[in-house]
Amino acid sequence: MLKKRIIPCLDIKDGKTVKGIQFEDLRIAGDPVELAKKYVKDGADELVFLDITATLEGRKTLIELVEKLSLEINIPFTIGGGISSVQDVEALLKAGADKVSINSAAVRRPELVREIAQQFGNQCVVVAIDTKNIDGEDYVFINGGKIQTELKTIDWVKTVADLGAGEILLTSMDFDGTKNGFDIRMLQNISKVCQLPIIASGGAGKMGDFTEVFTRTNVTGALAASIFHFNEIKISDLKENLKQNKISIR
């Protein structure tokens, strides 16, 4: 069985780390490189950096940031935002990223998932999915949660798995920033149709939320932002708590 991972997420806007609630009302949380170094020291297993307005603003992710990060941290990190071609991926991997996260570009051109997997290996393709429940059905959203698609989340998960994704980063927009716990219902449903490693995102507020998501679903990673950024929970304390709850972690 895969050991569980604790993954801080740093949403980047204008070179700063920001955090909002349900993708709105962003506030600044600090310098991404300094926060990353802190998380490495605290025992994070991996890091995810998402340039959250890159797709909306039609620009590429900050290569300079990736280069700085690769010099300063020694744990795997994933970078996402504005990636739309194999060339983008090559540049980011060369700059030092371990994995790339694609979201809107994969929805617009699903073949991109296969192209990246074939050229660089499945292990470096993370498909990020922003999902929201509308009238009892889970739908995929793109462009930083601004645009609803006609894709049902379950169907899209199956599609990207078939195309060669190595991992799914699933964010519940309904739960994002609420600190009411992860979206267990949706994660359980996704786990039934997907054998890939799944990272749960959206809703972490207390240590018990991590215990719950790891015991009630098959996710292999749990991602959080504000509770780490604003020192509400220390990663080392969280990992100790998970060990006490007999959860096998990295």
PDB file of C-alpha atoms in Angstrom:
ATOM      1  CA  MET A   1       0.000   0.000   0.000  1.00  0.00           C
ATOM      2  CA  LEU A   2       1.267   3.474  -0.870  1.00  0.00           C
ATOM      3  CA  LYS A   3       2.271   5.557   2.116  1.00  0.00           C
ATOM      4  CA  LYS A   4       0.190   8.697   2.543  1.00  0.00           C
ATOM      5  CA  ARG A   5       1.620  12.114   1.635  1.00  0.00           C
ATOM      6  CA  ILE A   6       1.120  15.550   3.156  1.00  0.00           C
ATOM      7  CA  ILE A   7       1.348  18.194   0.426  1.00  0.00           C
ATOM      8  CA  PRO A   8       1.248  21.952   0.992  1.00  0.00           C
ATOM      9  CA  CYS A   9      -0.111  23.868  -1.997  1.00  0.00           C
ATOM     10  CA  LEU A  10       1.139  27.316  -2.880  1.00  0.00           C
ATOM     11  CA  ASP A  11      -1.176  29.274  -5.161  1.00  0.00           C
ATOM     12  CA  ILE A  12       0.900  31.917  -6.921  1.00  0.00           C
ATOM     13  CA  LYS A  13      -0.367  35.281  -8.176  1.00  0.00           C
ATOM     14  CA  ASP A  14       1.978  38.109  -9.227  1.00  0.00           C
ATOM     15  CA  GLY A  15       4.911  36.224  -7.687  1.00  0.00           C
ATOM     16  CA  LYS A  16       3.298  35.960  -4.239  1.00  0.00           C
ATOM     17  CA  THR A  17       1.589  33.071  -2.467  1.00  0.00           C
ATOM     18  CA  VAL A  18      -2.140  33.761  -2.059  1.00  0.00           C
ATOM     19  CA  LYS A  19      -5.115  31.934  -0.575  1.00  0.00           C
ATOM     20  CA  GLY A  20      -8.849  32.398  -1.003  1.00  0.00           C
ATOM     21  CA  ILE A  21     -12.175  30.780  -0.182  1.00  0.00           C
ATOM     22  CA  GLN A  22     -13.942  28.842  -2.958  1.00  0.00           C
ATOM     23  CA  PHE A  23     -11.494  30.422  -5.429  1.00  0.00           C
ATOM     24  CA  GLU A  24     -12.425  34.010  -4.442  1.00  0.00           C
ATOM     25  CA  ASP A  25     -11.287  36.726  -1.951  1.00  0.00           C
ATOM     26  CA  LEU A  26      -7.560  36.131  -2.274  1.00  0.00           C
ATOM     27  CA  ARG A  27      -5.192  37.279   0.457  1.00  0.00           C
ATOM     28  CA  ILE A  28      -1.392  37.273   0.420  1.00  0.00           C
ATOM     29  CA  ALA A  29       0.296  34.482   2.397  1.00  0.00           C
ATOM     30  CA  GLY A  30       3.968  35.179   1.712  1.00  0.00           C
ATOM     31  CA  ASP A  31       6.981  34.567  -0.518  1.00  0.00           C
ATOM     32  CA  PRO A  32       6.712  31.176  -2.257  1.00  0.00           C
ATOM     33  CA  VAL A  33      10.408  30.289  -1.988  1.00  0.00           C
ATOM     34  CA  GLU A  34      10.597  31.124   1.720  1.00  0.00           C
ATOM     35  CA  LEU A  35       7.375  29.214   2.426  1.00  0.00           C
ATOM     36  CA  ALA A  36       8.685  26.244   0.437  1.00  0.00           C
ATOM     37  CA  LYS A  37      11.896  26.149   2.483  1.00  0.00           C
ATOM     38  CA  LYS A  38       9.849  26.252   5.690  1.00  0.00           C
ATOM     39  CA  TYR A  39       7.689  23.338   4.545  1.00  0.00           C
ATOM     40  CA  VAL A  40      10.718  21.221   3.641  1.00  0.00           C
ATOM     41  CA  LYS A  41      12.078  21.829   7.146  1.00  0.00           C
ATOM     42  CA  ASP A  42       8.698  20.957   8.693  1.00  0.00           C
ATOM     43  CA  GLY A  43       8.546  17.589   6.895  1.00  0.00           C
ATOM     44  CA  ALA A  44       6.331  18.100   3.842  1.00  0.00           C
ATOM     45  CA  ASP A  45       6.478  15.141   1.453  1.00  0.00           C
ATOM     46  CA  GLU A  46       5.920  17.115  -1.737  1.00  0.00           C
ATOM     47  CA  LEU A  47       4.911  20.631  -2.772  1.00  0.00           C
ATOM     48  CA  VAL A  48       2.486  21.883  -5.412  1.00  0.00           C
ATOM     49  CA  PHE A  49       2.809  25.354  -6.962  1.00  0.00           C
ATOM     50  CA  LEU A  50      -0.090  26.635  -9.048  1.00  0.00           C
ATOM     51  CA  ASP A  51       0.120  29.896 -10.957  1.00  0.00           C
ATOM     52  CA  ILE A  52      -3.603  30.439 -10.515  1.00  0.00           C
ATOM     53  CA  THR A  53      -4.148  33.291 -12.970  1.00  0.00           C
ATOM     54  CA  ALA A  54      -1.795  32.098 -15.736  1.00  0.00           C
ATOM     55  CA  THR A  55      -4.590  30.570 -17.830  1.00  0.00           C
ATOM     56  CA  LEU A  56      -6.926  33.539 -17.319  1.00  0.00           C
ATOM     57  CA  GLU A  57      -4.175  35.991 -18.241  1.00  0.00           C
ATOM     58  CA  GLY A  58      -2.935  33.860 -21.133  1.00  0.00           C
ATOM     59  CA  ARG A  59       0.666  33.623 -19.980  1.00  0.00           C
ATOM     60  CA  LYS A  60       3.124  30.917 -19.053  1.00  0.00           C
ATOM     61  CA  THR A  61       4.142  29.788 -15.589  1.00  0.00           C
ATOM     62  CA  LEU A  62       7.145  31.568 -14.103  1.00  0.00           C
ATOM     63  CA  ILE A  63      10.249  29.640 -15.159  1.00  0.00           C
ATOM     64  CA  GLU A  64      12.414  31.814 -12.890  1.00  0.00           C
ATOM     65  CA  LEU A  65      10.446  30.688  -9.843  1.00  0.00           C
ATOM     66  CA  VAL A  66      10.965  27.026 -10.769  1.00  0.00           C
ATOM     67  CA  GLU A  67      14.704  27.592 -11.150  1.00  0.00           C
ATOM     68  CA  LYS A  68      14.886  29.269  -7.722  1.00  0.00           C
ATOM     69  CA  LEU A  69      12.864  26.498  -6.102  1.00  0.00           C
ATOM     70  CA  SER A  70      15.022  23.739  -7.575  1.00  0.00           C
ATOM     71  CA  LEU A  71      18.082  25.352  -5.971  1.00  0.00           C
ATOM     72  CA  GLU A  72      16.435  25.827  -2.571  1.00  0.00           C
ATOM     73  CA  ILE A  73      14.396  22.681  -1.917  1.00  0.00           C
ATOM     74  CA  ASN A  74      15.164  18.953  -2.041  1.00  0.00           C
ATOM     75  CA  ILE A  75      11.708  17.339  -2.141  1.00  0.00           C
ATOM     76  CA  PRO A  76       9.609  16.663  -5.255  1.00  0.00           C
ATOM     77  CA  PHE A  77       7.510  19.547  -6.491  1.00  0.00           C
ATOM     78  CA  THR A  78       4.768  19.941  -9.075  1.00  0.00           C
ATOM     79  CA  ILE A  79       4.179  23.120 -11.044  1.00  0.00           C
ATOM     80  CA  GLY A  80       1.014  24.143 -12.858  1.00  0.00           C
ATOM     81  CA  GLY A  81      -0.650  27.090 -14.530  1.00  0.00           C
ATOM     82  CA  GLY A  82      -0.718  28.123 -18.178  1.00  0.00           C
ATOM     83  CA  ILE A  83       0.828  24.873 -19.443  1.00  0.00           C
ATOM     84  CA  SER A  84      -0.543  24.091 -22.885  1.00  0.00           C
ATOM     85  CA  SER A  85       2.142  22.219 -24.839  1.00  0.00           C
ATOM     86  CA  VAL A  86       4.877  19.583 -24.637  1.00  0.00           C
ATOM     87  CA  GLN A  87       7.370  22.441 -25.065  1.00  0.00           C
ATOM     88  CA  ASP A  88       6.031  24.147 -21.913  1.00  0.00           C
ATOM     89  CA  VAL A  89       6.491  20.917 -19.990  1.00  0.00           C
ATOM     90  CA  GLU A  90      10.024  20.405 -21.296  1.00  0.00           C
ATOM     91  CA  ALA A  91      11.011  23.923 -20.199  1.00  0.00           C
ATOM     92  CA  LEU A  92       9.600  23.419 -16.683  1.00  0.00           C
ATOM     93  CA  LEU A  93      11.223  20.005 -16.211  1.00  0.00           C
ATOM     94  CA  LYS A  94      14.547  21.400 -17.436  1.00  0.00           C
ATOM     95  CA  ALA A  95      14.186  24.268 -14.950  1.00  0.00           C
ATOM     96  CA  GLY A  96      13.903  21.720 -12.141  1.00  0.00           C
ATOM     97  CA  ALA A  97      10.235  20.751 -11.662  1.00  0.00           C
ATOM     98  CA  ASP A  98       9.587  17.064 -10.938  1.00  0.00           C
ATOM     99  CA  LYS A  99       6.004  16.989 -12.233  1.00  0.00           C
ATOM    100  CA  VAL A 100       3.613  19.255 -14.085  1.00  0.00           C
ATOM    101  CA  SER A 101      -0.048  19.851 -13.367  1.00  0.00           C
ATOM    102  CA  ILE A 102      -2.418  20.502 -16.251  1.00  0.00           C
ATOM    103  CA  ASN A 103      -6.061  21.437 -15.952  1.00  0.00           C
ATOM    104  CA  SER A 104      -7.808  23.756 -18.449  1.00  0.00           C
ATOM    105  CA  ALA A 105      -5.459  22.802 -21.311  1.00  0.00           C
ATOM    106  CA  ALA A 106      -6.233  19.099 -20.799  1.00  0.00           C
ATOM    107  CA  VAL A 107      -9.980  19.768 -20.973  1.00  0.00           C
ATOM    108  CA  ARG A 108      -9.577  21.823 -24.144  1.00  0.00           C
ATOM    109  CA  ARG A 109      -7.251  19.273 -25.786  1.00  0.00           C
ATOM    110  CA  PRO A 110      -7.245  15.914 -23.987  1.00  0.00           C
ATOM    111  CA  GLU A 111      -4.518  14.526 -26.286  1.00  0.00           C
ATOM    112  CA  LEU A 112      -2.056  16.763 -24.416  1.00  0.00           C
ATOM    113  CA  VAL A 113      -2.169  14.298 -21.502  1.00  0.00           C
ATOM    114  CA  ARG A 114      -1.075  11.449 -23.770  1.00  0.00           C
ATOM    115  CA  GLU A 115       1.614  13.538 -25.484  1.00  0.00           C
ATOM    116  CA  ILE A 116       3.228  14.530 -22.176  1.00  0.00           C
ATOM    117  CA  ALA A 117       3.020  10.978 -20.807  1.00  0.00           C
ATOM    118  CA  GLN A 118       4.619   9.510 -23.942  1.00  0.00           C
ATOM    119  CA  GLN A 119       7.442  12.033 -24.037  1.00  0.00           C
ATOM    120  CA  PHE A 120       8.305  12.348 -20.346  1.00  0.00           C
ATOM    121  CA  GLY A 121       6.598   9.379 -18.619  1.00  0.00           C
ATOM    122  CA  ASN A 122       3.271   9.023 -16.808  1.00  0.00           C
ATOM    123  CA  GLN A 123       4.889   9.788 -13.454  1.00  0.00           C
ATOM    124  CA  CYS A 124       5.316  13.468 -14.312  1.00  0.00           C
ATOM    125  CA  VAL A 125       1.722  14.119 -15.494  1.00  0.00           C
ATOM    126  CA  VAL A 126      -0.649  15.342 -12.792  1.00  0.00           C
ATOM    127  CA  VAL A 127      -4.123  16.175 -14.057  1.00  0.00           C
ATOM    128  CA  ALA A 128      -5.713  18.756 -11.778  1.00  0.00           C
ATOM    129  CA  ILE A 129      -9.510  18.696 -11.713  1.00  0.00           C
ATOM    130  CA  ASP A 130     -11.608  21.469 -10.181  1.00  0.00           C
ATOM    131  CA  THR A 131     -15.048  20.065  -9.484  1.00  0.00           C
ATOM    132  CA  LYS A 132     -18.320  21.437  -8.174  1.00  0.00           C
ATOM    133  CA  ASN A 133     -21.665  19.844  -7.422  1.00  0.00           C
ATOM    134  CA  ILE A 134     -24.482  21.353  -9.485  1.00  0.00           C
ATOM    135  CA  ASP A 135     -27.995  20.010  -8.832  1.00  0.00           C
ATOM    136  CA  GLY A 136     -26.667  16.687  -7.566  1.00  0.00           C
ATOM    137  CA  GLU A 137     -24.086  16.123 -10.334  1.00  0.00           C
ATOM    138  CA  ASP A 138     -20.324  16.771 -10.105  1.00  0.00           C
ATOM    139  CA  TYR A 139     -19.031  18.885 -12.995  1.00  0.00           C
ATOM    140  CA  VAL A 140     -15.536  19.932 -14.091  1.00  0.00           C
ATOM    141  CA  PHE A 141     -14.685  23.633 -14.052  1.00  0.00           C
ATOM    142  CA  ILE A 142     -11.791  25.341 -15.881  1.00  0.00           C
ATOM    143  CA  ASN A 143     -10.044  28.724 -15.988  1.00  0.00           C
ATOM    144  CA  GLY A 144      -9.411  28.883 -12.266  1.00  0.00           C
ATOM    145  CA  GLY A 145     -12.933  27.727 -11.452  1.00  0.00           C
ATOM    146  CA  LYS A 146     -14.556  30.442 -13.556  1.00  0.00           C
ATOM    147  CA  ILE A 147     -16.067  28.326 -16.346  1.00  0.00           C
ATOM    148  CA  GLN A 148     -18.325  25.293 -15.951  1.00  0.00           C
ATOM    149  CA  THR A 149     -17.887  22.590 -18.577  1.00  0.00           C
ATOM    150  CA  GLU A 150     -20.341  19.905 -19.639  1.00  0.00           C
ATOM    151  CA  LEU A 151     -17.920  17.229 -18.426  1.00  0.00           C
ATOM    152  CA  LYS A 152     -19.063  15.137 -15.496  1.00  0.00           C
ATOM    153  CA  THR A 153     -16.201  14.709 -13.058  1.00  0.00           C
ATOM    154  CA  ILE A 154     -16.375  10.895 -12.894  1.00  0.00           C
ATOM    155  CA  ASP A 155     -16.260  10.626 -16.701  1.00  0.00           C
ATOM    156  CA  TRP A 156     -13.342  13.032 -16.948  1.00  0.00           C
ATOM    157  CA  VAL A 157     -11.350  11.098 -14.327  1.00  0.00           C
ATOM    158  CA  LYS A 158     -11.805   7.893 -16.359  1.00  0.00           C
ATOM    159  CA  THR A 159     -10.787   9.690 -19.571  1.00  0.00           C
ATOM    160  CA  VAL A 160      -7.539  11.169 -18.233  1.00  0.00           C
ATOM    161  CA  ALA A 161      -6.606   7.839 -16.632  1.00  0.00           C
ATOM    162  CA  ASP A 162      -6.992   6.168 -20.038  1.00  0.00           C
ATOM    163  CA  LEU A 163      -4.922   8.914 -21.686  1.00  0.00           C
ATOM    164  CA  GLY A 164      -1.919   8.262 -19.434  1.00  0.00           C
ATOM    165  CA  ALA A 165      -2.187  10.591 -16.442  1.00  0.00           C
ATOM    166  CA  GLY A 166       0.032   9.480 -13.568  1.00  0.00           C
ATOM    167  CA  GLU A 167      -1.906  11.168 -10.793  1.00  0.00           C
ATOM    168  CA  ILE A 168      -5.107  13.131 -10.166  1.00  0.00           C
ATOM    169  CA  LEU A 169      -5.240  16.306  -8.073  1.00  0.00           C
ATOM    170  CA  LEU A 170      -8.903  16.653  -7.211  1.00  0.00           C
ATOM    171  CA  THR A 171     -10.118  19.957  -5.762  1.00  0.00           C
ATOM    172  CA  SER A 172     -13.648  20.277  -4.455  1.00  0.00           C
ATOM    173  CA  MET A 173     -14.687  23.872  -5.126  1.00  0.00           C
ATOM    174  CA  ASP A 174     -17.619  23.479  -2.731  1.00  0.00           C
ATOM    175  CA  PHE A 175     -15.237  22.672   0.128  1.00  0.00           C
ATOM    176  CA  ASP A 176     -12.239  24.828  -0.871  1.00  0.00           C
ATOM    177  CA  GLY A 177     -11.178  27.191   1.923  1.00  0.00           C
ATOM    178  CA  THR A 178     -14.157  26.299   4.130  1.00  0.00           C
ATOM    179  CA  LYS A 179     -12.102  24.275   6.666  1.00  0.00           C
ATOM    180  CA  ASN A 180     -15.057  21.917   7.085  1.00  0.00           C
ATOM    181  CA  GLY A 181     -13.117  18.812   6.014  1.00  0.00           C
ATOM    182  CA  PHE A 182     -12.482  17.156   2.660  1.00  0.00           C
ATOM    183  CA  ASP A 183     -15.284  16.207   0.257  1.00  0.00           C
ATOM    184  CA  ILE A 184     -15.467  12.556   1.352  1.00  0.00           C
ATOM    185  CA  ARG A 185     -18.519  11.686  -0.776  1.00  0.00           C
ATOM    186  CA  MET A 186     -16.908  12.798  -4.001  1.00  0.00           C
ATOM    187  CA  LEU A 187     -13.514  11.276  -3.192  1.00  0.00           C
ATOM    188  CA  GLN A 188     -15.148   7.935  -2.400  1.00  0.00           C
ATOM    189  CA  ASN A 189     -16.994   8.023  -5.733  1.00  0.00           C
ATOM    190  CA  ILE A 190     -13.818   8.855  -7.661  1.00  0.00           C
ATOM    191  CA  SER A 191     -11.832   6.141  -5.865  1.00  0.00           C
ATOM    192  CA  LYS A 192     -14.314   3.532  -7.129  1.00  0.00           C
ATOM    193  CA  VAL A 193     -13.528   4.276 -10.790  1.00  0.00           C
ATOM    194  CA  CYS A 194      -9.853   5.269 -10.637  1.00  0.00           C
ATOM    195  CA  GLN A 195      -6.781   3.218  -9.722  1.00  0.00           C
ATOM    196  CA  LEU A 196      -4.385   6.173 -10.035  1.00  0.00           C
ATOM    197  CA  PRO A 197      -2.959   7.939  -6.985  1.00  0.00           C
ATOM    198  CA  ILE A 198      -5.399  10.690  -5.983  1.00  0.00           C
ATOM    199  CA  ILE A 199      -4.505  13.851  -4.076  1.00  0.00           C
ATOM    200  CA  ALA A 200      -7.449  15.272  -2.136  1.00  0.00           C
ATOM    201  CA  SER A 201      -7.710  19.061  -2.134  1.00  0.00           C
ATOM    202  CA  GLY A 202     -10.171  21.521  -0.651  1.00  0.00           C
ATOM    203  CA  GLY A 203     -11.532  21.803   2.872  1.00  0.00           C
ATOM    204  CA  ALA A 204      -8.780  20.847   5.347  1.00  0.00           C
ATOM    205  CA  GLY A 205      -9.266  22.696   8.637  1.00  0.00           C
ATOM    206  CA  LYS A 206      -8.019  20.449  11.437  1.00  0.00           C
ATOM    207  CA  MET A 207      -5.846  17.375  11.972  1.00  0.00           C
ATOM    208  CA  GLY A 208      -8.877  15.098  12.162  1.00  0.00           C
ATOM    209  CA  ASP A 209      -9.787  16.000   8.573  1.00  0.00           C
ATOM    210  CA  PHE A 210      -6.586  14.311   7.361  1.00  0.00           C
ATOM    211  CA  THR A 211      -7.248  11.208   9.457  1.00  0.00           C
ATOM    212  CA  GLU A 212     -10.772  11.055   8.042  1.00  0.00           C
ATOM    213  CA  VAL A 213      -9.773  11.404   4.398  1.00  0.00           C
ATOM    214  CA  PHE A 214      -7.036   8.763   4.729  1.00  0.00           C
ATOM    215  CA  THR A 215      -9.257   6.251   6.544  1.00  0.00           C
ATOM    216  CA  ARG A 216     -12.517   6.756   4.634  1.00  0.00           C
ATOM    217  CA  THR A 217     -11.156   7.068   1.080  1.00  0.00           C
ATOM    218  CA  ASN A 218      -8.327   5.589  -1.006  1.00  0.00           C
ATOM    219  CA  VAL A 219      -6.526   8.893  -1.603  1.00  0.00           C
ATOM    220  CA  THR A 220      -2.753   8.723  -1.312  1.00  0.00           C
ATOM    221  CA  GLY A 221      -2.129  12.420  -0.710  1.00  0.00           C
ATOM    222  CA  ALA A 222      -3.863  15.248   1.106  1.00  0.00           C
ATOM    223  CA  LEU A 223      -3.214  18.801   0.032  1.00  0.00           C
ATOM    224  CA  ALA A 224      -3.832  21.961   2.034  1.00  0.00           C
ATOM    225  CA  ALA A 225      -2.879  25.620   1.916  1.00  0.00           C
ATOM    226  CA  SER A 226      -4.109  28.177   4.424  1.00  0.00           C
ATOM    227  CA  ILE A 227      -3.808  25.994   7.534  1.00  0.00           C
ATOM    228  CA  PHE A 228      -0.102  25.617   6.740  1.00  0.00           C
ATOM    229  CA  HIS A 229       0.503  29.138   5.404  1.00  0.00           C
ATOM    230  CA  PHE A 230      -0.967  30.813   8.478  1.00  0.00           C
ATOM    231  CA  ASN A 231       0.589  28.387  10.995  1.00  0.00           C
ATOM    232  CA  GLU A 232      -2.704  26.905  12.143  1.00  0.00           C
ATOM    233  CA  ILE A 233      -1.263  23.395  11.867  1.00  0.00           C
ATOM    234  CA  LYS A 234       2.414  22.447  11.797  1.00  0.00           C
ATOM    235  CA  ILE A 235       3.228  19.627   9.370  1.00  0.00           C
ATOM    236  CA  SER A 236       5.473  17.821  11.865  1.00  0.00           C
ATOM    237  CA  ASP A 237       2.646  17.834  14.451  1.00  0.00           C
ATOM    238  CA  LEU A 238       0.160  16.621  11.839  1.00  0.00           C
ATOM    239  CA  LYS A 239       2.396  13.707  10.833  1.00  0.00           C
ATOM    240  CA  GLU A 240       2.882  12.721  14.455  1.00  0.00           C
ATOM    241  CA  ASN A 241      -0.894  12.792  14.908  1.00  0.00           C
ATOM    242  CA  LEU A 242      -1.414  10.596  11.839  1.00  0.00           C
ATOM    243  CA  LYS A 243       1.141   8.070  13.129  1.00  0.00           C
ATOM    244  CA  GLN A 244      -0.732   7.915  16.435  1.00  0.00           C
ATOM    245  CA  ASN A 245      -3.859   7.144  14.408  1.00  0.00           C
ATOM    246  CA  LYS A 246      -2.047   4.191  12.766  1.00  0.00           C
ATOM    247  CA  ILE A 247      -1.887   5.863   9.350  1.00  0.00           C
ATOM    248  CA  SER A 248       1.177   4.923   7.321  1.00  0.00           C
ATOM    249  CA  ILE A 249       2.822   8.140   6.144  1.00  0.00           C
ATOM    250  CA  ARG A 250       6.033   8.993   4.320  1.00  0.00           C
TER     251      ARG A 250
END
